[in-house]
Protein backbone atom coordinates (compact mmCIF):
# COMPACT_ATOMS: atom_id res chain seq x y z
CA UNK A 1 0.00 0.00 0.00
CA UNK A 2 1.27 3.50 -0.77
CA UNK A 3 1.66 6.17 1.90
CA UNK A 4 -1.87 7.42 2.73
CA UNK A 5 -0.75 11.05 2.87
CA UNK A 6 0.63 10.71 -0.66
CA UNK A 7 -2.63 9.13 -1.81
CA UNK A 8 -4.62 12.07 -0.43
CA UNK A 9 -2.33 14.55 -2.18
CA UNK A 10 -2.83 12.62 -5.41
CA UNK A 11 -6.58 12.52 -4.80
CA UNK A 12 -6.66 16.29 -4.43
CA UNK A 13 -4.81 16.67 -7.71
CA UNK A 14 -7.05 14.14 -9.48
CA UNK A 15 -10.21 15.84 -8.22
CA UNK A 16 -8.96 19.00 -9.88
CA UNK A 17 -8.05 17.28 -13.13
CA UNK A 18 -11.38 15.51 -13.40
CA UNK A 19 -13.21 18.68 -12.36
CA UNK A 20 -11.67 20.51 -15.32
CA UNK A 21 -12.93 17.76 -17.63
CA UNK A 22 -16.46 17.93 -16.19
CA UNK A 23 -16.51 21.74 -16.36
CA UNK A 24 -15.58 21.64 -20.04
CA UNK A 25 -18.21 19.16 -21.23
CA UNK A 26 -20.25 20.79 -23.98
CA UNK A 27 -24.06 20.72 -23.64
CA UNK A 28 -24.28 18.55 -26.76
CA UNK A 29 -22.06 15.80 -25.29
CA UNK A 30 -24.08 14.59 -22.28
CA UNK A 31 -25.70 11.73 -24.20
CA UNK A 32 -22.46 10.55 -25.82
CA UNK A 33 -21.26 7.00 -25.09
CA UNK A 34 -18.30 6.40 -22.78
CA UNK A 35 -15.74 3.59 -22.40
CA UNK A 36 -18.04 2.27 -19.63
CA UNK A 37 -20.54 0.01 -21.41
CA UNK A 38 -24.16 1.25 -21.27
CA UNK A 39 -23.22 4.54 -19.53
CA UNK A 40 -23.45 7.84 -21.36
CA UNK A 41 -21.54 10.94 -20.26
CA UNK A 42 -24.28 12.20 -17.94
CA UNK A 43 -24.80 8.80 -16.29
CA UNK A 44 -21.08 8.42 -15.69
CA UNK A 45 -20.75 11.94 -14.27
CA UNK A 46 -23.70 11.28 -11.99
CA UNK A 47 -22.14 8.00 -10.82
CA UNK A 48 -18.91 9.82 -10.06
CA UNK A 49 -20.64 12.56 -8.04
CA UNK A 50 -22.72 9.99 -6.18
CA UNK A 51 -19.56 8.11 -5.25
CA UNK A 52 -17.96 11.28 -3.87
CA UNK A 53 -21.06 11.96 -1.78
CA UNK A 54 -21.15 8.42 -0.42
CA UNK A 55 -17.46 8.50 0.53
CA UNK A 56 -18.08 11.81 2.30
CA UNK A 57 -20.93 10.26 4.26
CA UNK A 58 -18.80 7.26 5.22
CA UNK A 59 -15.99 9.50 6.43
CA UNK A 60 -18.21 11.87 8.40
CA UNK A 61 -20.85 9.48 9.69
CA UNK A 62 -23.57 11.54 7.99
CA UNK A 63 -26.39 10.42 5.72
CA UNK A 64 -25.36 10.63 2.07
CA UNK A 65 -28.84 11.83 1.12
CA UNK A 66 -29.39 9.24 -1.57
CA UNK A 67 -28.27 6.01 -3.22
CA UNK A 68 -25.28 5.84 -5.54
CA UNK A 69 -27.25 5.96 -8.79
CA UNK A 70 -29.85 8.55 -7.72
CA UNK A 71 -29.77 11.87 -9.57
CA UNK A 72 -27.04 13.93 -7.90
CA UNK A 73 -26.58 16.51 -10.66
CA UNK A 74 -29.84 18.48 -10.35
CA UNK A 75 -29.33 20.06 -13.74
CA UNK A 76 -25.94 21.54 -12.82
CA UNK A 77 -23.28 18.84 -13.35
CA UNK A 78 -20.19 21.02 -12.95
CA UNK A 79 -21.43 22.67 -9.76
CA UNK A 80 -22.58 19.31 -8.35
CA UNK A 81 -19.15 17.82 -9.03
CA UNK A 82 -17.29 20.81 -7.56
CA UNK A 83 -19.37 20.79 -4.35
CA UNK A 84 -18.99 17.01 -3.95
CA UNK A 85 -15.22 17.18 -4.59
CA UNK A 86 -14.75 19.95 -2.02
CA UNK A 87 -16.78 18.04 0.56
CA UNK A 88 -14.99 14.73 0.11
CA UNK A 89 -11.54 16.29 0.23
CA UNK A 90 -12.43 18.10 3.47
CA UNK A 91 -13.70 14.80 4.89
CA UNK A 92 -10.49 12.97 3.96
CA UNK A 93 -8.38 15.75 5.49
CA UNK A 94 -10.30 15.76 8.79
CA UNK A 95 -8.46 14.44 11.88
CA UNK A 96 -8.96 10.69 12.34
CA UNK A 97 -10.35 10.06 8.86
CA UNK A 98 -7.64 7.55 7.94
CA UNK A 99 -8.33 5.52 11.09
CA UNK A 100 -11.93 4.78 10.07
CA UNK A 101 -13.36 1.64 8.50
CA UNK A 102 -15.54 2.42 5.48
CA UNK A 103 -18.42 0.32 4.20
CA UNK A 104 -18.57 0.56 0.42
CA UNK A 105 -19.94 -1.64 -2.36
CA UNK A 106 -16.96 -4.00 -2.01
CA UNK A 107 -17.63 -4.39 1.75
CA UNK A 108 -15.82 -2.98 4.80
CA UNK A 109 -12.39 -1.56 3.99
CA UNK A 110 -9.82 0.35 6.07
CA UNK A 111 -9.79 4.02 5.14
CA UNK A 112 -6.29 3.96 3.54
CA UNK A 113 -7.50 1.31 1.08
CA UNK A 114 -10.70 3.31 0.62
CA UNK A 115 -8.59 6.30 -0.36
CA UNK A 116 -6.86 4.22 -3.05
CA UNK A 117 -10.25 3.02 -4.31
CA UNK A 118 -11.59 6.57 -4.45
CA UNK A 119 -8.45 7.82 -6.20
CA UNK A 120 -8.97 5.06 -8.76
CA UNK A 121 -12.59 6.11 -9.30
CA UNK A 122 -11.70 9.76 -9.77
CA UNK A 123 -8.74 9.20 -12.10
CA UNK A 124 -10.32 6.47 -14.22
CA UNK A 125 -13.74 8.07 -14.58
CA UNK A 126 -12.02 11.35 -15.40
CA UNK A 127 -10.19 9.53 -18.20
CA UNK A 128 -13.46 7.92 -19.32
CA UNK A 129 -15.06 11.36 -19.58
CA UNK A 130 -12.07 12.96 -21.29
CA UNK A 131 -11.97 10.21 -23.92
CA UNK A 132 -15.75 10.26 -24.40
CA UNK A 133 -15.92 14.02 -24.92
CA UNK A 134 -12.72 14.55 -26.88
CA UNK A 135 -10.97 16.39 -24.03
CA UNK A 136 -7.65 14.59 -24.40
CA UNK A 137 -5.81 17.84 -23.68
CA UNK A 138 -7.13 17.63 -20.10
CA UNK A 139 -5.57 14.23 -19.39
CA UNK A 140 -2.76 14.04 -16.83
CA UNK A 141 -0.56 11.22 -18.12
CA UNK A 142 1.50 11.18 -14.92
CA UNK A 143 -1.62 10.43 -12.86
CA UNK A 144 -2.49 7.55 -15.17
CA UNK A 145 1.08 6.19 -15.15
CA UNK A 146 1.31 6.24 -11.34
CA UNK A 147 -2.06 4.56 -10.87
CA UNK A 148 -1.30 1.87 -13.44
CA UNK A 149 2.00 1.05 -11.70
CA UNK A 150 0.22 0.89 -8.35
CA UNK A 151 -2.46 -1.47 -9.66
CA UNK A 152 0.05 -3.74 -11.33
CA UNK A 153 1.97 -3.92 -8.05
CA UNK A 154 -1.09 -4.63 -5.90
CA UNK A 155 -2.22 -7.83 -7.58
CA UNK A 156 -5.21 -6.04 -9.03
CA UNK A 157 -6.80 -9.11 -10.64
CA UNK A 158 -8.69 -9.74 -7.38
CA UNK A 159 -10.79 -6.64 -8.21
CA UNK A 160 -11.86 -7.87 -11.65
CA UNK A 161 -15.46 -8.43 -10.64
CA UNK A 162 -18.48 -8.35 -12.97
CA UNK A 163 -19.72 -4.80 -13.26
CA UNK A 164 -16.50 -3.37 -11.77
CA UNK A 165 -13.52 -4.10 -14.03
CA UNK A 166 -13.35 -6.57 -16.88
CA UNK A 167 -10.49 -8.59 -18.34
CA UNK A 168 -7.55 -6.53 -19.54
CA UNK A 169 -7.62 -5.37 -23.16
CA UNK A 170 -4.23 -5.69 -24.94
CA UNK A 171 -2.61 -2.29 -25.44
CA UNK A 172 0.91 -1.72 -26.84
CA UNK A 173 3.50 -0.69 -24.28
CA UNK A 174 4.19 2.34 -26.47
CA UNK A 175 0.63 3.66 -26.03
CA UNK A 176 0.02 6.73 -23.84
CA UNK A 177 -0.44 5.98 -20.14
CA UNK A 178 -4.16 6.72 -20.16
CA UNK A 179 -4.80 4.12 -22.85
CA UNK A 180 -2.67 1.52 -21.09
CA UNK A 181 -4.56 2.17 -17.84
CA UNK A 182 -7.99 2.00 -19.49
CA UNK A 183 -6.97 -1.17 -21.33
CA UNK A 184 -5.67 -2.72 -18.12
CA UNK A 185 -9.08 -2.09 -16.56
CA UNK A 186 -10.91 -3.71 -19.45
CA UNK A 187 -12.29 -0.57 -21.05
CA UNK A 188 -13.41 -0.61 -24.68
CA UNK A 189 -10.90 1.74 -26.29
CA UNK A 190 -12.25 4.32 -28.74
CA UNK A 191 -11.75 3.75 -32.45
CA UNK A 192 -11.17 7.49 -32.82
CA UNK A 193 -7.97 7.22 -30.79
CA UNK A 194 -5.83 4.69 -32.71
CA UNK A 195 -3.21 2.75 -30.86
CA UNK A 196 0.44 2.98 -31.92
CA UNK A 197 1.81 0.04 -33.86
PDB file of C-alpha atoms in Angstrom:
ATOM      1  CA  UNK A   1       0.000   0.000   0.000  1.00  0.00           C
ATOM      2  CA  UNK A   2       1.270   3.502  -0.770  1.00  0.00           C
ATOM      3  CA  UNK A   3       1.660   6.169   1.897  1.00  0.00           C
ATOM      4  CA  UNK A   4      -1.875   7.417   2.729  1.00  0.00           C
ATOM      5  CA  UNK A   5      -0.746  11.051   2.868  1.00  0.00           C
ATOM      6  CA  UNK A   6       0.629  10.714  -0.660  1.00  0.00           C
ATOM      7  CA  UNK A   7      -2.627   9.129  -1.815  1.00  0.00           C
ATOM      8  CA  UNK A   8      -4.622  12.071  -0.432  1.00  0.00           C
ATOM      9  CA  UNK A   9      -2.331  14.546  -2.180  1.00  0.00           C
ATOM     10  CA  UNK A  10      -2.833  12.621  -5.409  1.00  0.00           C
ATOM     11  CA  UNK A  11      -6.582  12.515  -4.804  1.00  0.00           C
ATOM     12  CA  UNK A  12      -6.664  16.293  -4.426  1.00  0.00           C
ATOM     13  CA  UNK A  13      -4.809  16.671  -7.712  1.00  0.00           C
ATOM     14  CA  UNK A  14      -7.046  14.140  -9.484  1.00  0.00           C
ATOM     15  CA  UNK A  15     -10.213  15.839  -8.224  1.00  0.00           C
ATOM     16  CA  UNK A  16      -8.958  19.005  -9.875  1.00  0.00           C
ATOM     17  CA  UNK A  17      -8.049  17.282 -13.130  1.00  0.00           C
ATOM     18  CA  UNK A  18     -11.385  15.512 -13.400  1.00  0.00           C
ATOM     19  CA  UNK A  19     -13.208  18.676 -12.362  1.00  0.00           C
ATOM     20  CA  UNK A  20     -11.674  20.513 -15.317  1.00  0.00           C
ATOM     21  CA  UNK A  21     -12.929  17.761 -17.631  1.00  0.00           C
ATOM     22  CA  UNK A  22     -16.458  17.927 -16.190  1.00  0.00           C
ATOM     23  CA  UNK A  23     -16.508  21.736 -16.362  1.00  0.00           C
ATOM     24  CA  UNK A  24     -15.577  21.636 -20.039  1.00  0.00           C
ATOM     25  CA  UNK A  25     -18.212  19.161 -21.233  1.00  0.00           C
ATOM     26  CA  UNK A  26     -20.254  20.794 -23.980  1.00  0.00           C
ATOM     27  CA  UNK A  27     -24.056  20.723 -23.638  1.00  0.00           C
ATOM     28  CA  UNK A  28     -24.276  18.551 -26.757  1.00  0.00           C
ATOM     29  CA  UNK A  29     -22.062  15.799 -25.286  1.00  0.00           C
ATOM     30  CA  UNK A  30     -24.084  14.593 -22.278  1.00  0.00           C
ATOM     31  CA  UNK A  31     -25.701  11.732 -24.204  1.00  0.00           C
ATOM     32  CA  UNK A  32     -22.463  10.547 -25.824  1.00  0.00           C
ATOM     33  CA  UNK A  33     -21.259   6.995 -25.095  1.00  0.00           C
ATOM     34  CA  UNK A  34     -18.302   6.397 -22.782  1.00  0.00           C
ATOM     35  CA  UNK A  35     -15.742   3.588 -22.398  1.00  0.00           C
ATOM     36  CA  UNK A  36     -18.041   2.265 -19.628  1.00  0.00           C
ATOM     37  CA  UNK A  37     -20.541   0.006 -21.412  1.00  0.00           C
ATOM     38  CA  UNK A  38     -24.161   1.253 -21.270  1.00  0.00           C
ATOM     39  CA  UNK A  39     -23.223   4.537 -19.534  1.00  0.00           C
ATOM     40  CA  UNK A  40     -23.449   7.837 -21.356  1.00  0.00           C
ATOM     41  CA  UNK A  41     -21.541  10.944 -20.259  1.00  0.00           C
ATOM     42  CA  UNK A  42     -24.283  12.198 -17.944  1.00  0.00           C
ATOM     43  CA  UNK A  43     -24.805   8.801 -16.287  1.00  0.00           C
ATOM     44  CA  UNK A  44     -21.079   8.416 -15.687  1.00  0.00           C
ATOM     45  CA  UNK A  45     -20.753  11.941 -14.274  1.00  0.00           C
ATOM     46  CA  UNK A  46     -23.704  11.284 -11.993  1.00  0.00           C
ATOM     47  CA  UNK A  47     -22.144   7.997 -10.819  1.00  0.00           C
ATOM     48  CA  UNK A  48     -18.908   9.823 -10.061  1.00  0.00           C
ATOM     49  CA  UNK A  49     -20.639  12.562  -8.040  1.00  0.00           C
ATOM     50  CA  UNK A  50     -22.720   9.987  -6.184  1.00  0.00           C
ATOM     51  CA  UNK A  51     -19.561   8.112  -5.249  1.00  0.00           C
ATOM     52  CA  UNK A  52     -17.961  11.278  -3.872  1.00  0.00           C
ATOM     53  CA  UNK A  53     -21.058  11.962  -1.781  1.00  0.00           C
ATOM     54  CA  UNK A  54     -21.153   8.421  -0.416  1.00  0.00           C
ATOM     55  CA  UNK A  55     -17.464   8.498   0.527  1.00  0.00           C
ATOM     56  CA  UNK A  56     -18.079  11.813   2.304  1.00  0.00           C
ATOM     57  CA  UNK A  57     -20.931  10.263   4.257  1.00  0.00           C
ATOM     58  CA  UNK A  58     -18.803   7.263   5.216  1.00  0.00           C
ATOM     59  CA  UNK A  59     -15.994   9.496   6.431  1.00  0.00           C
ATOM     60  CA  UNK A  60     -18.211  11.872   8.399  1.00  0.00           C
ATOM     61  CA  UNK A  61     -20.855   9.485   9.692  1.00  0.00           C
ATOM     62  CA  UNK A  62     -23.569  11.538   7.985  1.00  0.00           C
ATOM     63  CA  UNK A  63     -26.393  10.421   5.720  1.00  0.00           C
ATOM     64  CA  UNK A  64     -25.363  10.631   2.067  1.00  0.00           C
ATOM     65  CA  UNK A  65     -28.835  11.825   1.119  1.00  0.00           C
ATOM     66  CA  UNK A  66     -29.390   9.238  -1.572  1.00  0.00           C
ATOM     67  CA  UNK A  67     -28.268   6.007  -3.221  1.00  0.00           C
ATOM     68  CA  UNK A  68     -25.281   5.845  -5.535  1.00  0.00           C
ATOM     69  CA  UNK A  69     -27.247   5.956  -8.785  1.00  0.00           C
ATOM     70  CA  UNK A  70     -29.847   8.548  -7.721  1.00  0.00           C
ATOM     71  CA  UNK A  71     -29.770  11.874  -9.574  1.00  0.00           C
ATOM     72  CA  UNK A  72     -27.042  13.934  -7.902  1.00  0.00           C
ATOM     73  CA  UNK A  73     -26.576  16.508 -10.660  1.00  0.00           C
ATOM     74  CA  UNK A  74     -29.844  18.479 -10.352  1.00  0.00           C
ATOM     75  CA  UNK A  75     -29.327  20.061 -13.744  1.00  0.00           C
ATOM     76  CA  UNK A  76     -25.937  21.541 -12.823  1.00  0.00           C
ATOM     77  CA  UNK A  77     -23.276  18.837 -13.347  1.00  0.00           C
ATOM     78  CA  UNK A  78     -20.195  21.024 -12.950  1.00  0.00           C
ATOM     79  CA  UNK A  79     -21.432  22.665  -9.757  1.00  0.00           C
ATOM     80  CA  UNK A  80     -22.576  19.308  -8.354  1.00  0.00           C
ATOM     81  CA  UNK A  81     -19.151  17.818  -9.026  1.00  0.00           C
ATOM     82  CA  UNK A  82     -17.293  20.807  -7.564  1.00  0.00           C
ATOM     83  CA  UNK A  83     -19.367  20.786  -4.354  1.00  0.00           C
ATOM     84  CA  UNK A  84     -18.985  17.011  -3.951  1.00  0.00           C
ATOM     85  CA  UNK A  85     -15.221  17.184  -4.593  1.00  0.00           C
ATOM     86  CA  UNK A  86     -14.750  19.953  -2.024  1.00  0.00           C
ATOM     87  CA  UNK A  87     -16.779  18.040   0.557  1.00  0.00           C
ATOM     88  CA  UNK A  88     -14.989  14.732   0.114  1.00  0.00           C
ATOM     89  CA  UNK A  89     -11.542  16.294   0.226  1.00  0.00           C
ATOM     90  CA  UNK A  90     -12.427  18.103   3.472  1.00  0.00           C
ATOM     91  CA  UNK A  91     -13.700  14.800   4.886  1.00  0.00           C
ATOM     92  CA  UNK A  92     -10.489  12.974   3.963  1.00  0.00           C
ATOM     93  CA  UNK A  93      -8.377  15.748   5.485  1.00  0.00           C
ATOM     94  CA  UNK A  94     -10.304  15.761   8.793  1.00  0.00           C
ATOM     95  CA  UNK A  95      -8.463  14.436  11.882  1.00  0.00           C
ATOM     96  CA  UNK A  96      -8.957  10.690  12.340  1.00  0.00           C
ATOM     97  CA  UNK A  97     -10.351  10.062   8.859  1.00  0.00           C
ATOM     98  CA  UNK A  98      -7.643   7.554   7.943  1.00  0.00           C
ATOM     99  CA  UNK A  99      -8.333   5.522  11.091  1.00  0.00           C
ATOM    100  CA  UNK A 100     -11.926   4.777  10.075  1.00  0.00           C
ATOM    101  CA  UNK A 101     -13.361   1.641   8.495  1.00  0.00           C
ATOM    102  CA  UNK A 102     -15.543   2.420   5.483  1.00  0.00           C
ATOM    103  CA  UNK A 103     -18.420   0.319   4.197  1.00  0.00           C
ATOM    104  CA  UNK A 104     -18.569   0.559   0.418  1.00  0.00           C
ATOM    105  CA  UNK A 105     -19.942  -1.640  -2.365  1.00  0.00           C
ATOM    106  CA  UNK A 106     -16.955  -4.002  -2.006  1.00  0.00           C
ATOM    107  CA  UNK A 107     -17.634  -4.388   1.746  1.00  0.00           C
ATOM    108  CA  UNK A 108     -15.818  -2.982   4.797  1.00  0.00           C
ATOM    109  CA  UNK A 109     -12.388  -1.559   3.993  1.00  0.00           C
ATOM    110  CA  UNK A 110      -9.823   0.349   6.069  1.00  0.00           C
ATOM    111  CA  UNK A 111      -9.788   4.020   5.136  1.00  0.00           C
ATOM    112  CA  UNK A 112      -6.291   3.956   3.541  1.00  0.00           C
ATOM    113  CA  UNK A 113      -7.501   1.314   1.078  1.00  0.00           C
ATOM    114  CA  UNK A 114     -10.699   3.305   0.619  1.00  0.00           C
ATOM    115  CA  UNK A 115      -8.594   6.300  -0.364  1.00  0.00           C
ATOM    116  CA  UNK A 116      -6.863   4.225  -3.052  1.00  0.00           C
ATOM    117  CA  UNK A 117     -10.248   3.024  -4.312  1.00  0.00           C
ATOM    118  CA  UNK A 118     -11.586   6.565  -4.448  1.00  0.00           C
ATOM    119  CA  UNK A 119      -8.454   7.819  -6.198  1.00  0.00           C
ATOM    120  CA  UNK A 120      -8.966   5.060  -8.759  1.00  0.00           C
ATOM    121  CA  UNK A 121     -12.590   6.110  -9.302  1.00  0.00           C
ATOM    122  CA  UNK A 122     -11.700   9.763  -9.771  1.00  0.00           C
ATOM    123  CA  UNK A 123      -8.735   9.203 -12.097  1.00  0.00           C
ATOM    124  CA  UNK A 124     -10.315   6.473 -14.216  1.00  0.00           C
ATOM    125  CA  UNK A 125     -13.736   8.071 -14.583  1.00  0.00           C
ATOM    126  CA  UNK A 126     -12.019  11.350 -15.399  1.00  0.00           C
ATOM    127  CA  UNK A 127     -10.191   9.528 -18.199  1.00  0.00           C
ATOM    128  CA  UNK A 128     -13.456   7.924 -19.317  1.00  0.00           C
ATOM    129  CA  UNK A 129     -15.064  11.363 -19.576  1.00  0.00           C
ATOM    130  CA  UNK A 130     -12.070  12.958 -21.293  1.00  0.00           C
ATOM    131  CA  UNK A 131     -11.966  10.208 -23.917  1.00  0.00           C
ATOM    132  CA  UNK A 132     -15.753  10.258 -24.404  1.00  0.00           C
ATOM    133  CA  UNK A 133     -15.919  14.018 -24.920  1.00  0.00           C
ATOM    134  CA  UNK A 134     -12.720  14.546 -26.875  1.00  0.00           C
ATOM    135  CA  UNK A 135     -10.966  16.393 -24.029  1.00  0.00           C
ATOM    136  CA  UNK A 136      -7.648  14.593 -24.403  1.00  0.00           C
ATOM    137  CA  UNK A 137      -5.810  17.837 -23.680  1.00  0.00           C
ATOM    138  CA  UNK A 138      -7.125  17.628 -20.098  1.00  0.00           C
ATOM    139  CA  UNK A 139      -5.568  14.227 -19.391  1.00  0.00           C
ATOM    140  CA  UNK A 140      -2.762  14.036 -16.827  1.00  0.00           C
ATOM    141  CA  UNK A 141      -0.564  11.222 -18.125  1.00  0.00           C
ATOM    142  CA  UNK A 142       1.502  11.184 -14.919  1.00  0.00           C
ATOM    143  CA  UNK A 143      -1.618  10.434 -12.864  1.00  0.00           C
ATOM    144  CA  UNK A 144      -2.486   7.552 -15.171  1.00  0.00           C
ATOM    145  CA  UNK A 145       1.076   6.190 -15.147  1.00  0.00           C
ATOM    146  CA  UNK A 146       1.313   6.239 -11.340  1.00  0.00           C
ATOM    147  CA  UNK A 147      -2.063   4.562 -10.870  1.00  0.00           C
ATOM    148  CA  UNK A 148      -1.301   1.869 -13.435  1.00  0.00           C
ATOM    149  CA  UNK A 149       2.000   1.049 -11.705  1.00  0.00           C
ATOM    150  CA  UNK A 150       0.216   0.888  -8.348  1.00  0.00           C
ATOM    151  CA  UNK A 151      -2.465  -1.469  -9.656  1.00  0.00           C
ATOM    152  CA  UNK A 152       0.047  -3.738 -11.328  1.00  0.00           C
ATOM    153  CA  UNK A 153       1.975  -3.922  -8.047  1.00  0.00           C
ATOM    154  CA  UNK A 154      -1.091  -4.629  -5.896  1.00  0.00           C
ATOM    155  CA  UNK A 155      -2.221  -7.829  -7.576  1.00  0.00           C
ATOM    156  CA  UNK A 156      -5.214  -6.038  -9.035  1.00  0.00           C
ATOM    157  CA  UNK A 157      -6.798  -9.114 -10.636  1.00  0.00           C
ATOM    158  CA  UNK A 158      -8.690  -9.739  -7.378  1.00  0.00           C
ATOM    159  CA  UNK A 159     -10.788  -6.637  -8.209  1.00  0.00           C
ATOM    160  CA  UNK A 160     -11.859  -7.873 -11.646  1.00  0.00           C
ATOM    161  CA  UNK A 161     -15.461  -8.425 -10.637  1.00  0.00           C
ATOM    162  CA  UNK A 162     -18.479  -8.354 -12.970  1.00  0.00           C
ATOM    163  CA  UNK A 163     -19.717  -4.796 -13.258  1.00  0.00           C
ATOM    164  CA  UNK A 164     -16.498  -3.369 -11.765  1.00  0.00           C
ATOM    165  CA  UNK A 165     -13.519  -4.100 -14.027  1.00  0.00           C
ATOM    166  CA  UNK A 166     -13.349  -6.574 -16.877  1.00  0.00           C
ATOM    167  CA  UNK A 167     -10.491  -8.588 -18.339  1.00  0.00           C
ATOM    168  CA  UNK A 168      -7.554  -6.529 -19.540  1.00  0.00           C
ATOM    169  CA  UNK A 169      -7.621  -5.368 -23.163  1.00  0.00           C
ATOM    170  CA  UNK A 170      -4.234  -5.692 -24.936  1.00  0.00           C
ATOM    171  CA  UNK A 171      -2.612  -2.288 -25.441  1.00  0.00           C
ATOM    172  CA  UNK A 172       0.910  -1.724 -26.835  1.00  0.00           C
ATOM    173  CA  UNK A 173       3.503  -0.693 -24.277  1.00  0.00           C
ATOM    174  CA  UNK A 174       4.189   2.341 -26.469  1.00  0.00           C
ATOM    175  CA  UNK A 175       0.633   3.656 -26.034  1.00  0.00           C
ATOM    176  CA  UNK A 176       0.018   6.731 -23.841  1.00  0.00           C
ATOM    177  CA  UNK A 177      -0.436   5.976 -20.142  1.00  0.00           C
ATOM    178  CA  UNK A 178      -4.157   6.723 -20.157  1.00  0.00           C
ATOM    179  CA  UNK A 179      -4.804   4.120 -22.853  1.00  0.00           C
ATOM    180  CA  UNK A 180      -2.667   1.521 -21.087  1.00  0.00           C
ATOM    181  CA  UNK A 181      -4.561   2.167 -17.842  1.00  0.00           C
ATOM    182  CA  UNK A 182      -7.985   1.998 -19.494  1.00  0.00           C
ATOM    183  CA  UNK A 183      -6.971  -1.166 -21.335  1.00  0.00           C
ATOM    184  CA  UNK A 184      -5.665  -2.716 -18.119  1.00  0.00           C
ATOM    185  CA  UNK A 185      -9.078  -2.091 -16.562  1.00  0.00           C
ATOM    186  CA  UNK A 186     -10.915  -3.710 -19.445  1.00  0.00           C
ATOM    187  CA  UNK A 187     -12.293  -0.571 -21.050  1.00  0.00           C
ATOM    188  CA  UNK A 188     -13.407  -0.614 -24.681  1.00  0.00           C
ATOM    189  CA  UNK A 189     -10.900   1.737 -26.290  1.00  0.00           C
ATOM    190  CA  UNK A 190     -12.252   4.322 -28.737  1.00  0.00           C
ATOM    191  CA  UNK A 191     -11.746   3.753 -32.454  1.00  0.00           C
ATOM    192  CA  UNK A 192     -11.170   7.493 -32.819  1.00  0.00           C
ATOM    193  CA  UNK A 193      -7.971   7.219 -30.787  1.00  0.00           C
ATOM    194  CA  UNK A 194      -5.831   4.694 -32.713  1.00  0.00           C
ATOM    195  CA  UNK A 195      -3.206   2.752 -30.856  1.00  0.00           C
ATOM    196  CA  UNK A 196       0.443   2.981 -31.919  1.00  0.00           C
ATOM    197  CA  UNK A 197       1.808   0.042 -33.859  1.00  0.00           C
TER     198      UNK A 197
END
